[in-house]
Every structure is written in C-alpha cells, then in structure tokens.
Amino acid sequence: MAEVRVRFPPSPTGYLHIGGARTAIYNWLFARKHNGKFILRIEDTDTERSTQESIDGILNGLKWLGIFWDEGPYFQSEFANEHIETADKLLASGHAYKCFCTKEELESKREAAAAAKGDYRYDRTCRNLTSEQVAAKEEQGLPYVVRFKVADSDGTVGFTDKVLGRIERAYDDIEDFVIVRSNGKPLYLLCNVVDDIRDRITHVIRGQDGVTNTPRQILIYEALGAEVPEFAHMPLTLDLNKAKISKRKHGEIVAVHFYQENGFLPWALCNFLVLLGWSTSDDREIFSREELIETFSLGRINKSNSVFNYRKGDPKFITDPKALNINAHYLRTMPIEELGPLVKEELIKAGLWEDSYDDEKKGWFLATLDLIRSRFHTLKDFVKGGLPYFSDDYPLDPKSVKKNIKKNPGLKEWLPLLAHRFEEISDFSKQETERVTRELAEELEIKPGILINGMRTIVTGLPAGPGLFDVLIAVGRDRVIERMKKAGDLELF
RNA sequence: GGCCCCAUCGUCUAGUGGCCUAGGACUCCGGCCUCUCACGCCGGCAACAGGGGUUCGAGUCCCCUUGGGGUCACCA
C-alpha cells in the first residue's frame, strides 16, 4: 500500500483558529497513525488578503500545539506556472473551454433566473463556439475565463466519503465552473487539485464545507488522468447559536493564541479539540499523544456538527467548560517535572521568578506546585494562587479578613503568641505545628479552626488553599513567623 | 430558493433491531472527607425533534414533516 500523505492547507488570511487547528490535528493524527507524511501547504494565492503576519501566526500556532509537519511549508503561489500549465492542458485536451461572457452578462442572467425563481447555472453559451469564433474573439482582444467542461449526460460523479459515506452528484447539477480568471489567474478549485496531485496526497481530510467542492474536484482529477484520493469530511464546529465559528464573529476566543496566552497546555487543547467530533466506543476522553495516535480513526468521526460551548462574558468560564476541565486535569496529573518549566514561564512574566527555583530550591519549588495545583484551571492560576509562596508581597483577601480575622479580635494577640511558640519548637514540621496550634487552642478554650483560618488568612491572604499545615511548611518557618507577628500590627481589627 | 449533509441530556458523546428502565464526560445540585477551597469518592437533575410505516420487537431500518448546517463567486 502506498504511503499515506495528508495535508493541511490554510490560507493565511488571519490567525490560526480552533477549527483549523482541529483539521490540522486530525490530519496529523492520521499521518502519524499510518506512518505517513503530514504536509503543510500555505494557500496564498489570494494575494489581496494574505499576510506574512498570518503565516507566522499559523506556523507558531501549530508548533505550540505540537503539530509538526513532515514536509513544507510549501507555498501555493510558487506553483502558479504549474497551475496555468495545467489549465492549458485541460484546454488542449478539450476538457475545458474559453468563455467570453462578461461578468455583466452573467450577472443579469443570474438575476433573471432568480426573479423567475429558477436556479441558475451557466448556460454554456461559449461551450460550443467554433475554433474560428474563438480565434475571432481573441483577435478582438476580448477577455475570457476558462471553464471546465462538465459531461453532458445523465450520469453522476460520486465518491465514498470516509465519514459521510456514499455521496453522488448529478452532472446536471454541476455547472461548467470557472477554473481560470480573466486575468489569467487559476482559481482555488484547480490549484488545490494540482497541488494535491503534485504532493501525492492520498487522503483529503477537511471540513464539511468542502463537500460540494469534491465532485468538481474529482472531475478535474479524472480529466487530468490522476488518481482520485480518499476524502473524509469532518463536521464543523458551531457556536451556541449554531453559527459557524469565525474570527470575525467570535474574536480571540476561537484563536489558538488565546489559549496560549491564557495558560492552556497545548496538549490539553488538542485533546479537547479532538473530542469535538470524534470519540471512542468506550468512555475514554483523556489520551496521551501516543494513545491518541494509536486509537484515532476516520471511521469514528461524527457526522453531525458540534457546538463549541462558550458564553461570551461568562465570569466563571473563559471558554468551553470542558476545555477548561481537561486543562485542569492535565495540570494536576501531569508529571511535576514537566509542569515546572511551564509555571516558570508564567512566574517570569509576572516577575516572580527566582533562579534558585531551578537550582537549590528546585525541590521546594516543585513540591509547592504539587501542593497547590489541584485547584487550578490554567497556568495563569499559579501566579495569583502561588503569590504567597513565591512572594512576600501579597494582598489579603478582604472577605477572608472579615470572616476569619475581624470576627475574632483575640487573634491580634493569639497569632503573635502562636508565632512565638513556633519559634520555640525544634522541629518545624507539619505534625509539630499542628500539635502546637491545637494545644494553644485548647489553652485558650477556642476551636482550633479559629487559629487555623486566621493563620491561613494572614499567611496566604487567600480564602482557600491546601491544608494549612502543609502551607506553613511550604512557606517556611521564618516567613510564617514574620507574617504572623506582623498580624498584631496590621490595621485589621 | 436549488443541490447536499445532519438530528440522543444545556454542551461533548456511547448506542450499528432485543444487552436501553438509554450509558459516560463536562456544567449544575446534594453528600462524604475536612481547618478552608479544590482534588477524590458517592448520589441527583437532565435527552432518543414530531408523525407514519417495516418488524414478534425500533434510539437503532424506511418514508414524510420539522429543525439545523453546508454550498451555490472570475474568495480560499
């Protein structure tokens, strides 16, 4: 069996969005699974809208996701001559013809058809022009487009889609479509096929918005005598209003870089995206890279579109809750050594990083991450939630102050007193600190919770966190004592 | 509108004629754990779009209706 070759052909007219990323991931997965090649091709023939910035964005987005290509990036614009030559070939072989109808003529015919509530298809005015007529028109310098000659019969063109099944389209429903503009530039439909043939693409995996292009493209393959690849049209991703997600309508939230900038783990995003339209027969949802490559198959791609569940302005969820959940899952279960460097980046950005965390304090650093990570959803949470561990400058949560400090004015004396006792114990351990704390509570005839919650508020400033005595150890004896002693001076009571 | 595709909890989905009293995940709500919040564990709310067939039997097959999506350019 021939080598599997798939491609991802974005047009560089904007950033990489999650729909495109998902298409890339499916292609990549399929290539990896079959030991094939994943080819990146930038379809930049629309020079008006293509930008270098966009190209960079797409490349960076794919790299960040960990979706690496085996060949390319190729640039469609570099093969313009080949596209033109192919069109000439089609012309020469009688599979295409020159059409001199003007845009205006076509437009009025279209309007007339619309007015009569009929459907419009090119009426083939120029299809039967004699070679003399054509020559005469060219002589006059009349501009023309090149149209593909669709078979004039009752037959159908069909293909068996790997996800949708058999799809047939009557020749009669396909008009003689344009393959070269009047300015001599070939159109997407042609270029795409020519490129896929040159790149020896065996499987075209793309969105369902490409379905109606397929029969026409197959016609081109056949006219060129090329082998028709397999097709797999994956479902589209819609928003809650069932509208196709788009940069224009949804903005950053559908951009891959949004996730990069908001503390997502690349693989968590991939994992989430794959689940939008694909599943296994068991209940698995979390897959490592290797597991997914092993498990993935086109046959289990869904036929129906999926909805990207995000509500604009939702204060609790910056994006689809499931995406967040998967990210959180990886955050709290991934090997802590792998998490370290990722959090490091965030701390650097926030100005909280110290080189010792990579050196003599590395053990402490990783242990601290492990301690606090179970309640975080994104890497960003390590900045706020890690503040009392990585800095001595942290705000006191007002609600916690009210609830855990002000309600118990005695803490003004108790906390410094407890700090003093912490100074005296030889072993500043979880067990000892807890023992001493409970002992004091007993002496004072108060509930231990009062001391514990008071300490939490003063030592971390946060309303919640890991078990307090773990926190104490993580923050460290000196800093804990200092913070608690200061409690008496703070204007909190 | 023509042509094409699709249709199970709010969302992602399992389900290929009897294992379905429809399963899982996320969200939400209870409970356990507990010094708080998470995690974890236990439990709950919540769906086969509607109507006809076929069949001993239909979420599963067929038809119609409805709904949704795609596409109808000298964009890609």
Coordinates of C-alpha atoms (C1' of nucleotides) in Angstrom, one line a residue:
Chain A
M1 CA 0.0 0.0 0.0
A2 CA 1.2 3.4 -0.9
E3 CA 2.4 5.8 1.7
V4 CA -0.3 7.8 3.4
R5 CA 0.1 11.5 2.6
V6 CA -2.2 14.2 4.0
R7 CA -2.0 17.9 4.1
F8 CA -3.2 21.0 5.9
P9 CA -3.7 23.9 3.5
P10 CA -4.6 27.1 5.4
S11 CA -5.0 30.3 3.6
P12 CA -3.0 32.9 5.5
T13 CA -5.7 35.5 6.0
G14 CA -5.8 35.6 9.8
Y15 CA -4.7 33.8 12.8
L16 CA -5.0 30.0 13.3
H17 CA -8.4 29.3 14.8
I18 CA -9.5 26.3 16.7
G19 CA -11.5 24.9 13.7
G20 CA -8.4 25.0 11.5
A21 CA -6.3 23.6 14.3
R22 CA -8.7 20.7 14.7
T23 CA -8.5 20.0 11.0
A24 CA -4.7 20.0 11.3
I25 CA -4.8 17.7 14.3
Y26 CA -7.0 15.2 12.6
N27 CA -4.7 15.2 9.5
W28 CA -1.6 14.9 11.7
L29 CA -3.1 12.1 13.8
F30 CA -4.0 10.2 10.6
A31 CA -0.5 10.6 9.2
R32 CA 1.2 9.6 12.5
K33 CA -1.1 6.6 12.9
H34 CA -0.2 5.3 9.4
N35 CA 3.4 6.3 9.4
G36 CA 2.6 8.7 6.7
K37 CA 3.5 12.3 5.9
F38 CA 1.8 15.4 7.1
I39 CA 2.3 18.2 4.7
L40 CA 1.8 21.9 5.4
R41 CA 0.9 24.0 2.4
I42 CA 0.1 27.7 2.6
E43 CA -2.5 28.6 0.1
D44 CA -1.6 32.2 -0.5
T45 CA -2.9 32.7 -4.0
D46 CA -5.2 35.4 -2.7
T47 CA -2.5 38.0 -2.5
E48 CA -5.0 40.7 -1.5
R49 CA -5.7 39.0 1.8
S50 CA -2.6 37.0 2.5
T51 CA -0.2 38.4 5.0
Q52 CA 3.2 37.4 6.4
E53 CA 1.9 38.0 9.9
S54 CA -0.8 35.5 9.3
I55 CA 1.7 32.9 8.0
D56 CA 3.8 33.4 11.1
G57 CA 0.8 33.1 13.3
I58 CA -0.3 29.8 11.8
L59 CA 3.2 28.3 11.9
N60 CA 3.6 29.4 15.5
G61 CA 0.2 28.1 16.5
L62 CA 0.9 24.7 15.0
K63 CA 4.3 24.5 16.7
W64 CA 2.9 25.5 20.0
L65 CA 0.2 22.8 19.7
G66 CA 3.0 20.3 18.9
I67 CA 1.6 19.6 15.5
F68 CA 4.7 19.3 13.4
W69 CA 4.7 18.9 9.7
D70 CA 6.9 16.5 7.8
E71 CA 7.1 18.5 4.6
G72 CA 6.7 22.1 3.8
P73 CA 5.6 24.7 4.3
Y74 CA 5.0 24.8 0.6
F75 CA 3.6 28.0 -0.8
Q76 CA 0.9 27.7 -3.4
S77 CA 1.9 30.9 -5.0
E78 CA 5.2 29.4 -6.0
F79 CA 3.5 26.9 -8.3
A80 CA 1.5 29.5 -10.3
N81 CA 3.1 28.4 -13.5
E82 CA 2.1 24.8 -12.9
H83 CA -1.5 25.8 -12.3
I84 CA -1.5 27.8 -15.6
E85 CA 0.1 24.9 -17.5
T86 CA -2.5 22.5 -16.2
A87 CA -5.3 24.8 -17.3
D88 CA -3.7 24.9 -20.7
K89 CA -3.5 21.2 -20.8
L90 CA -7.2 20.9 -19.9
L91 CA -7.9 23.4 -22.7
A92 CA -5.8 21.5 -25.2
S93 CA -7.4 18.1 -24.3
G94 CA -10.9 19.5 -24.7
H95 CA -11.8 19.3 -21.0
A96 CA -12.1 23.0 -20.8
Y97 CA -13.0 25.9 -22.9
K98 CA -12.7 29.7 -23.1
C99 CA -15.7 31.7 -22.1
F100 CA -16.1 35.2 -23.3
C101 CA -19.3 36.0 -21.4
T102 CA -18.8 39.2 -19.4
K103 CA -19.5 39.5 -15.8
E104 CA -22.3 41.8 -16.5
E105 CA -24.0 39.3 -18.9
L106 CA -23.7 36.6 -16.4
E107 CA -25.0 38.8 -13.6
S108 CA -28.1 39.7 -15.5
K109 CA -28.8 36.1 -16.4
R110 CA -28.4 35.2 -12.8
E111 CA -30.8 37.9 -11.7
A112 CA -33.3 36.9 -14.3
A113 CA -33.2 33.3 -13.1
A114 CA -33.6 34.5 -9.5
A115 CA -36.5 36.7 -10.5
A116 CA -38.2 33.7 -12.2
K117 CA -37.4 31.7 -9.0
G118 CA -35.4 29.3 -11.1
D119 CA -32.0 28.1 -10.1
Y120 CA -29.1 29.4 -12.2
R121 CA -26.4 27.5 -13.9
Y122 CA -24.1 28.8 -16.6
D123 CA -26.0 28.3 -19.8
R124 CA -22.9 27.2 -21.8
T125 CA -23.1 29.9 -24.3
C126 CA -19.4 29.7 -25.1
R127 CA -19.1 25.9 -24.9
N128 CA -19.9 25.3 -28.5
L129 CA -18.1 28.2 -30.0
T130 CA -16.2 27.0 -33.1
S131 CA -12.4 27.4 -33.1
E132 CA -12.9 30.2 -35.7
Q133 CA -15.3 32.1 -33.4
V134 CA -12.9 31.7 -30.5
A135 CA -10.0 32.9 -32.6
A136 CA -12.0 35.9 -33.8
K137 CA -12.9 36.9 -30.3
E138 CA -9.3 36.6 -29.2
E139 CA -8.3 38.6 -32.1
Q140 CA -10.5 41.4 -30.8
G141 CA -8.7 41.2 -27.5
L142 CA -11.8 40.1 -25.7
P143 CA -11.1 38.8 -22.2
Y144 CA -12.1 35.3 -21.3
V145 CA -12.2 32.9 -18.4
V146 CA -11.5 29.2 -18.7
R147 CA -14.4 26.9 -17.8
F148 CA -14.3 23.2 -17.1
K149 CA -16.4 21.2 -19.4
V150 CA -18.8 19.1 -17.3
A151 CA -20.0 15.9 -19.0
D152 CA -23.3 16.4 -20.8
S153 CA -25.0 13.3 -19.7
D154 CA -27.4 11.9 -17.2
G155 CA -24.6 10.4 -15.1
T156 CA -23.3 11.3 -11.7
V157 CA -20.0 11.8 -10.1
G158 CA -19.7 10.1 -6.8
F159 CA -17.3 9.2 -4.0
T160 CA -17.3 7.3 -0.8
D161 CA -16.5 9.7 2.0
K162 CA -14.7 8.1 4.9
V163 CA -17.1 9.8 7.3
L164 CA -20.3 10.6 5.4
G165 CA -20.5 7.5 3.2
R166 CA -21.5 7.5 -0.4
I167 CA -22.2 10.9 -2.0
E168 CA -23.4 11.3 -5.6
R169 CA -23.9 14.4 -7.5
A170 CA -25.6 14.6 -10.9
Y171 CA -23.6 16.1 -13.7
D172 CA -26.7 18.1 -14.4
D173 CA -26.4 19.8 -11.1
I174 CA -22.9 21.0 -11.8
E175 CA -22.3 24.0 -14.0
D176 CA -19.3 24.5 -16.2
F177 CA -17.3 26.1 -13.4
V178 CA -14.6 28.6 -13.9
I179 CA -11.0 27.4 -13.4
V180 CA -9.1 30.4 -14.6
R181 CA -10.0 34.1 -14.1
S182 CA -10.0 36.6 -17.0
N183 CA -6.7 38.0 -15.6
G184 CA -5.2 34.6 -16.2
K185 CA -5.0 33.5 -12.6
P186 CA -6.3 30.0 -11.8
L187 CA -8.9 29.5 -9.1
Y188 CA -8.7 27.6 -5.9
L189 CA -10.6 24.6 -7.2
L190 CA -7.9 23.9 -9.8
C191 CA -4.9 25.0 -7.8
N192 CA -5.9 22.8 -4.9
V193 CA -6.2 19.7 -7.1
V194 CA -3.0 20.4 -8.9
D195 CA -1.1 20.8 -5.6
D196 CA -2.7 17.7 -4.1
I197 CA -1.6 15.7 -7.2
R198 CA 1.9 17.1 -7.1
D199 CA 2.2 16.5 -3.3
R200 CA 0.8 13.0 -3.9
I201 CA -1.9 13.4 -1.4
T202 CA -3.7 10.2 -0.7
H203 CA -6.3 11.4 1.8
V204 CA -8.1 14.7 1.9
I205 CA -9.3 15.3 5.4
R206 CA -11.2 18.6 5.6
G207 CA -14.3 20.3 6.9
Q208 CA -17.7 19.6 5.6
D209 CA -17.8 22.9 4.0
G210 CA -15.7 21.3 1.3
V211 CA -18.2 18.6 0.4
T212 CA -19.8 20.4 -2.5
N213 CA -16.3 21.1 -4.0
T214 CA -15.5 17.5 -4.0
P215 CA -17.4 16.3 -7.1
R216 CA -16.0 19.2 -9.2
Q217 CA -12.5 18.4 -8.0
I218 CA -12.9 14.7 -8.8
L219 CA -13.9 15.8 -12.3
I220 CA -10.6 17.6 -12.6
Y221 CA -8.6 14.6 -11.3
E222 CA -10.3 12.5 -13.9
A223 CA -9.7 14.9 -16.7
L224 CA -6.1 15.0 -15.7
G225 CA -5.8 11.3 -15.5
A226 CA -4.8 11.4 -11.9
E227 CA -5.7 9.1 -9.2
V228 CA -8.5 10.4 -7.0
P229 CA -7.6 10.5 -3.3
E230 CA -9.9 9.4 -0.5
F231 CA -12.0 12.0 1.1
A232 CA -13.0 12.5 4.7
H233 CA -15.2 15.5 5.5
M234 CA -15.3 16.2 9.2
P235 CA -18.1 18.0 11.0
L236 CA -17.9 21.7 11.5
T237 CA -17.7 23.5 14.8
L238 CA -20.5 25.9 15.6
D239 CA -21.3 28.3 18.3
L240 CA -24.2 28.1 20.7
N241 CA -26.4 29.8 18.1
K242 CA -25.4 27.2 15.6
A243 CA -23.3 29.6 13.6
K244 CA -20.0 28.6 12.2
I245 CA -17.3 29.8 14.4
S246 CA -15.3 32.6 12.8
K247 CA -12.7 35.1 13.7
R248 CA -14.9 37.9 12.7
K249 CA -17.8 36.9 14.9
H250 CA -16.1 35.4 17.9
G251 CA -12.8 37.1 18.0
E252 CA -9.9 35.9 20.2
I253 CA -11.8 33.1 21.9
V254 CA -11.6 31.0 18.8
A255 CA -7.9 31.8 18.2
V256 CA -5.3 29.3 19.2
H257 CA -3.1 32.1 20.5
F258 CA -5.9 33.0 23.0
Y259 CA -5.3 29.6 24.7
Q260 CA -1.6 30.0 24.6
E261 CA -1.9 33.4 26.3
N262 CA -4.4 32.1 28.8
G263 CA -2.4 29.4 30.4
F264 CA -3.5 26.3 28.4
L265 CA -1.4 23.3 28.0
P266 CA -1.0 22.7 24.3
W267 CA -1.9 19.0 24.5
A268 CA -4.9 19.7 26.7
L269 CA -6.2 21.9 23.9
C270 CA -5.5 19.2 21.3
N271 CA -7.2 16.6 23.5
F272 CA -10.3 18.8 23.8
L273 CA -10.4 19.7 20.1
V274 CA -10.1 16.1 19.0
L275 CA -13.2 15.3 21.2
L276 CA -15.2 17.8 19.2
G277 CA -16.5 15.4 16.6
W278 CA -14.6 12.2 17.4
S279 CA -14.9 9.6 20.1
T280 CA -14.2 6.1 21.0
S281 CA -16.7 3.4 21.9
D282 CA -15.5 3.2 25.5
D283 CA -15.7 6.1 27.9
R284 CA -12.2 7.4 27.4
E285 CA -11.7 11.1 27.0
I286 CA -8.2 11.7 28.2
F287 CA -5.5 10.5 25.8
S288 CA -1.8 10.9 25.7
R289 CA -0.3 11.7 22.4
E290 CA 0.8 8.1 21.8
E291 CA -2.6 6.8 22.9
L292 CA -4.5 9.1 20.6
I293 CA -2.3 8.2 17.6
E294 CA -2.9 4.6 18.4
T295 CA -6.7 5.0 18.8
F296 CA -7.6 7.5 16.2
S297 CA -9.5 6.5 13.1
L298 CA -11.5 8.4 10.5
G299 CA -14.3 5.9 10.8
R300 CA -15.2 7.2 14.3
I301 CA -15.5 10.8 13.3
N302 CA -19.0 12.1 13.9
K303 CA -21.3 13.1 11.0
S304 CA -23.0 15.9 12.8
N305 CA -21.6 19.3 13.7
S306 CA -20.6 20.0 17.2
V307 CA -21.1 23.1 19.3
F308 CA -18.3 25.0 20.9
N309 CA -19.9 25.7 24.3
Y310 CA -18.8 29.1 25.3
R311 CA -20.8 32.1 26.6
K312 CA -19.4 35.4 26.0
G313 CA -18.8 37.3 29.1
D314 CA -19.3 34.3 31.4
P315 CA -17.3 35.3 34.5
K316 CA -16.7 31.7 35.6
F317 CA -15.7 30.2 32.3
I318 CA -13.3 32.0 29.9
T319 CA -14.0 29.2 27.4
D320 CA -15.8 25.9 26.9
P321 CA -16.0 24.4 30.4
K322 CA -14.9 21.1 29.1
A323 CA -11.8 22.5 27.6
L324 CA -11.0 24.1 31.0
N325 CA -11.7 20.9 32.8
I326 CA -9.4 18.9 30.6
N327 CA -6.7 21.5 31.0
A328 CA -7.2 21.3 34.8
H329 CA -7.0 17.6 34.6
Y330 CA -3.6 17.7 32.9
L331 CA -2.4 20.4 35.2
R332 CA -3.0 18.3 38.3
T333 CA -2.0 14.9 36.9
M334 CA 1.0 15.6 34.7
P335 CA 4.5 14.8 35.9
I336 CA 5.5 17.6 38.2
E337 CA 8.9 17.9 36.4
E338 CA 7.1 18.7 33.2
L339 CA 4.9 21.3 34.9
G340 CA 7.8 23.1 36.4
P341 CA 9.1 24.8 33.3
L342 CA 5.7 25.8 32.2
V343 CA 4.9 27.5 35.5
K344 CA 8.4 29.0 35.4
E345 CA 7.5 30.9 32.3
E346 CA 4.4 32.3 33.9
L347 CA 6.3 33.4 37.0
I348 CA 8.9 35.1 34.9
K349 CA 6.3 37.0 33.1
A350 CA 4.8 38.0 36.4
G351 CA 8.2 39.0 37.8
L352 CA 8.0 36.3 40.5
W353 CA 10.7 34.0 39.3
E354 CA 14.0 33.4 41.2
D355 CA 16.8 31.4 39.6
S356 CA 17.2 29.4 42.8
Y357 CA 13.9 27.6 41.9
D358 CA 15.8 25.9 39.2
D359 CA 18.7 25.2 41.5
E360 CA 19.0 24.7 45.2
K361 CA 15.3 25.4 45.7
K362 CA 14.1 23.2 42.9
G363 CA 12.8 20.5 45.2
W364 CA 10.9 23.0 47.2
F365 CA 9.6 24.7 44.1
L366 CA 8.2 21.5 42.6
A367 CA 6.8 20.3 45.9
T368 CA 5.0 23.6 46.3
L369 CA 3.5 23.4 42.8
D370 CA 2.3 19.9 43.6
L371 CA 0.8 21.2 46.8
I372 CA -1.3 23.9 45.2
R373 CA -2.1 22.7 41.7
S374 CA -5.2 20.6 42.4
R375 CA -7.4 23.7 42.4
F376 CA -6.1 25.4 39.3
H377 CA -7.6 25.5 35.9
T378 CA -4.9 27.2 33.9
L379 CA -1.2 28.1 34.2
K380 CA -2.2 31.6 35.0
D381 CA -3.7 30.5 38.3
F382 CA -0.2 29.7 39.5
V383 CA 0.6 33.4 39.6
K384 CA -2.3 34.5 41.8
G385 CA -2.6 31.3 43.7
G386 CA 1.1 31.0 44.2
L387 CA 1.7 34.5 45.3
P388 CA 2.1 33.9 49.0
Y389 CA 4.7 31.2 48.2
F390 CA 6.7 33.0 45.7
S391 CA 6.5 36.5 47.1
D392 CA 6.2 38.3 50.4
D393 CA 4.0 40.9 48.8
Y394 CA 0.6 39.5 48.6
P395 CA -2.8 41.1 49.2
L396 CA -5.1 40.0 51.9
D397 CA -8.5 38.9 50.6
P398 CA -11.0 41.3 52.2
K399 CA -13.7 38.7 52.6
S400 CA -11.4 36.3 54.4
V401 CA -10.2 39.1 56.7
K402 CA -13.7 39.9 57.6
K403 CA -14.7 36.3 58.2
N404 CA -11.5 34.8 59.7
I405 CA -9.9 37.8 61.5
K406 CA -12.3 40.5 62.4
K407 CA -14.8 38.1 63.9
N408 CA -12.1 37.0 66.4
P409 CA -10.4 40.1 67.7
G410 CA -8.4 37.8 70.0
L411 CA -6.3 36.8 67.1
K412 CA -4.4 40.1 67.4
E413 CA -2.7 38.5 70.4
W414 CA -3.1 34.8 69.6
L415 CA -1.3 34.9 66.3
P416 CA 1.9 36.5 67.6
L417 CA 1.7 34.2 70.5
L418 CA 1.5 31.2 68.3
A419 CA 4.3 32.6 66.2
H420 CA 6.4 32.7 69.3
R421 CA 5.7 29.1 70.1
F422 CA 6.6 28.2 66.5
E423 CA 9.9 29.8 67.2
E424 CA 10.5 27.6 70.1
I425 CA 9.8 24.2 68.5
S426 CA 12.9 22.4 67.3
D427 CA 11.1 20.6 64.6
F428 CA 9.1 22.9 62.3
S429 CA 7.1 20.1 60.8
K430 CA 3.5 19.5 59.8
Q431 CA 2.9 17.4 62.9
E432 CA 4.6 19.7 65.3
T433 CA 3.0 22.9 64.1
E434 CA -0.4 21.3 64.2
R435 CA 0.2 19.9 67.7
V436 CA 1.3 23.3 69.0
T437 CA -1.6 25.0 67.3
R438 CA -4.2 22.6 68.8
E439 CA -2.5 22.9 72.1
L440 CA -2.9 26.6 72.1
A441 CA -6.5 26.4 71.1
E442 CA -7.1 24.2 74.0
E443 CA -5.4 26.5 76.4
L444 CA -7.4 29.4 75.1
E445 CA -10.5 27.3 75.0
I446 CA -11.3 28.1 71.4
K447 CA -11.9 26.0 68.4
P448 CA -8.6 25.1 66.5
G449 CA -10.4 26.3 63.3
I450 CA -10.2 29.9 64.6
L451 CA -6.4 29.8 64.8
I452 CA -6.1 27.8 61.6
N453 CA -8.3 30.0 59.5
G454 CA -6.8 33.1 61.0
M455 CA -3.3 31.8 60.1
R456 CA -4.4 31.0 56.6
T457 CA -5.7 34.5 56.0
I458 CA -2.6 36.1 57.4
V459 CA 0.0 33.8 55.9
T460 CA -1.5 33.4 52.4
G461 CA -4.0 36.2 52.1
L462 CA -6.2 33.7 50.3
P463 CA -9.6 32.4 51.2
A464 CA -8.8 28.8 50.3
G465 CA -5.8 26.6 49.7
P466 CA -4.2 23.4 50.7
G467 CA -4.2 22.0 54.3
L468 CA -2.9 24.8 56.4
F469 CA 0.0 22.9 58.0
D470 CA 1.2 21.9 54.5
V471 CA 1.0 25.6 53.6
L472 CA 3.1 26.5 56.7
I473 CA 5.9 24.1 55.7
A474 CA 5.8 25.3 52.1
V475 CA 6.0 29.0 53.1
G476 CA 8.7 28.2 55.6
R477 CA 9.3 28.8 59.2
D478 CA 10.9 32.3 59.1
R479 CA 8.4 33.7 56.7
V480 CA 5.4 32.2 58.6
I481 CA 6.6 33.6 61.9
E482 CA 7.3 37.0 60.4
R483 CA 3.9 37.2 58.8
M484 CA 2.1 36.1 62.0
K485 CA 3.9 38.5 64.2
K486 CA 3.0 41.3 61.9
A487 CA -0.6 40.4 62.2
G488 CA -0.7 42.2 65.5
D489 CA 0.4 45.5 63.9
L490 CA -1.9 45.3 60.9
E491 CA -4.9 47.5 61.0
L492 CA -7.2 44.6 60.7
F493 CA -9.1 44.6 64.0
Chain B
rG1 C1' -34.9 29.0 -3.2
rG2 C1' -31.8 24.6 -5.9
rC3 C1' -28.5 20.8 -4.6
rC4 C1' -26.0 18.2 -0.5
rC5 C1' -25.3 16.7 4.7
rC6 C1' -27.0 16.1 9.6
rA7 C1' -30.6 15.2 14.0
rU8 C1' -29.7 11.1 21.6
rC9 C1' -29.4 15.1 28.3
rG10 C1' -27.8 22.6 28.3
rU11 C1' -22.7 21.0 25.9
rC12 C1' -19.3 16.8 24.1
rU13 C1' -20.9 12.0 23.2
rA14 C1' -21.9 6.0 23.7
rG15 C1' -25.5 3.3 21.0
rU16 C1' -25.0 -0.4 14.0
rG17 C1' -33.0 -4.4 15.9
rG18 C1' -33.7 -7.4 21.7
rC19 C1' -28.0 -6.4 26.5
rC20 C1' -31.8 0.7 26.8
rU21 C1' -35.7 1.2 32.9
rA22 C1' -30.9 4.9 27.0
rG23 C1' -24.6 4.7 29.4
rG24 C1' -20.2 8.1 30.1
rA25 C1' -17.9 13.1 30.4
rC26 C1' -18.5 18.5 31.4
rU27 C1' -21.7 22.0 33.8
rC28 C1' -25.2 22.4 37.9
rC29 C1' -27.2 20.4 42.8
rG30 C1' -26.7 17.3 47.2
rG31 C1' -23.5 14.1 50.5
rC32 C1' -18.8 12.0 52.3
rC33 C1' -13.7 13.7 53.5
rU34 C1' -12.3 18.4 56.3
rC35 C1' -9.1 23.8 59.2
rU36 C1' -10.9 26.5 54.1
rC37 C1' -11.1 25.7 48.9
rA38 C1' -10.0 22.2 45.5
rC39 C1' -8.9 17.0 44.4
rG40 C1' -11.1 12.3 45.2
rC41 C1' -15.3 9.2 46.3
rC42 C1' -20.8 8.5 46.5
rG43 C1' -25.5 10.3 44.8
rG44 C1' -29.1 13.5 42.0
rC45 C1' -31.4 16.7 37.9
rA46 C1' -31.3 16.2 32.6
rA47 C1' -32.1 13.5 26.1
rC48 C1' -33.8 9.4 21.7
rA49 C1' -37.3 16.5 17.3
rG50 C1' -42.6 15.0 15.6
rG51 C1' -45.6 11.7 12.7
rG52 C1' -46.2 7.4 9.9
rG53 C1' -44.5 2.7 8.4
rU54 C1' -41.4 -2.3 8.5
rU55 C1' -40.9 -6.0 12.5
rC56 C1' -42.8 -10.6 17.4
rG57 C1' -39.7 -6.3 18.9
rA58 C1' -37.1 0.4 16.8
rG59 C1' -32.9 5.4 19.7
rU60 C1' -31.2 1.8 16.0
rC61 C1' -34.2 0.3 9.3
rC62 C1' -37.7 3.1 5.5
rC63 C1' -40.8 7.4 4.3
rC64 C1' -42.8 12.3 5.4
rU65 C1' -42.7 16.7 8.3
rU66 C1' -39.9 19.9 11.2
rG67 C1' -35.4 21.9 12.7
rG68 C1' -30.2 22.8 12.0
rG69 C1' -25.9 23.2 8.9
rG70 C1' -23.1 23.4 4.3
rU71 C1' -22.8 25.2 -0.7
rC72 C1' -24.5 27.8 -4.8
rA73 C1' -18.4 33.9 -7.0
rC74 C1' -13.7 35.5 -12.3
rC75 C1' -12.6 34.0 -2.5
rA76 C1' -9.7 30.2 -0.4

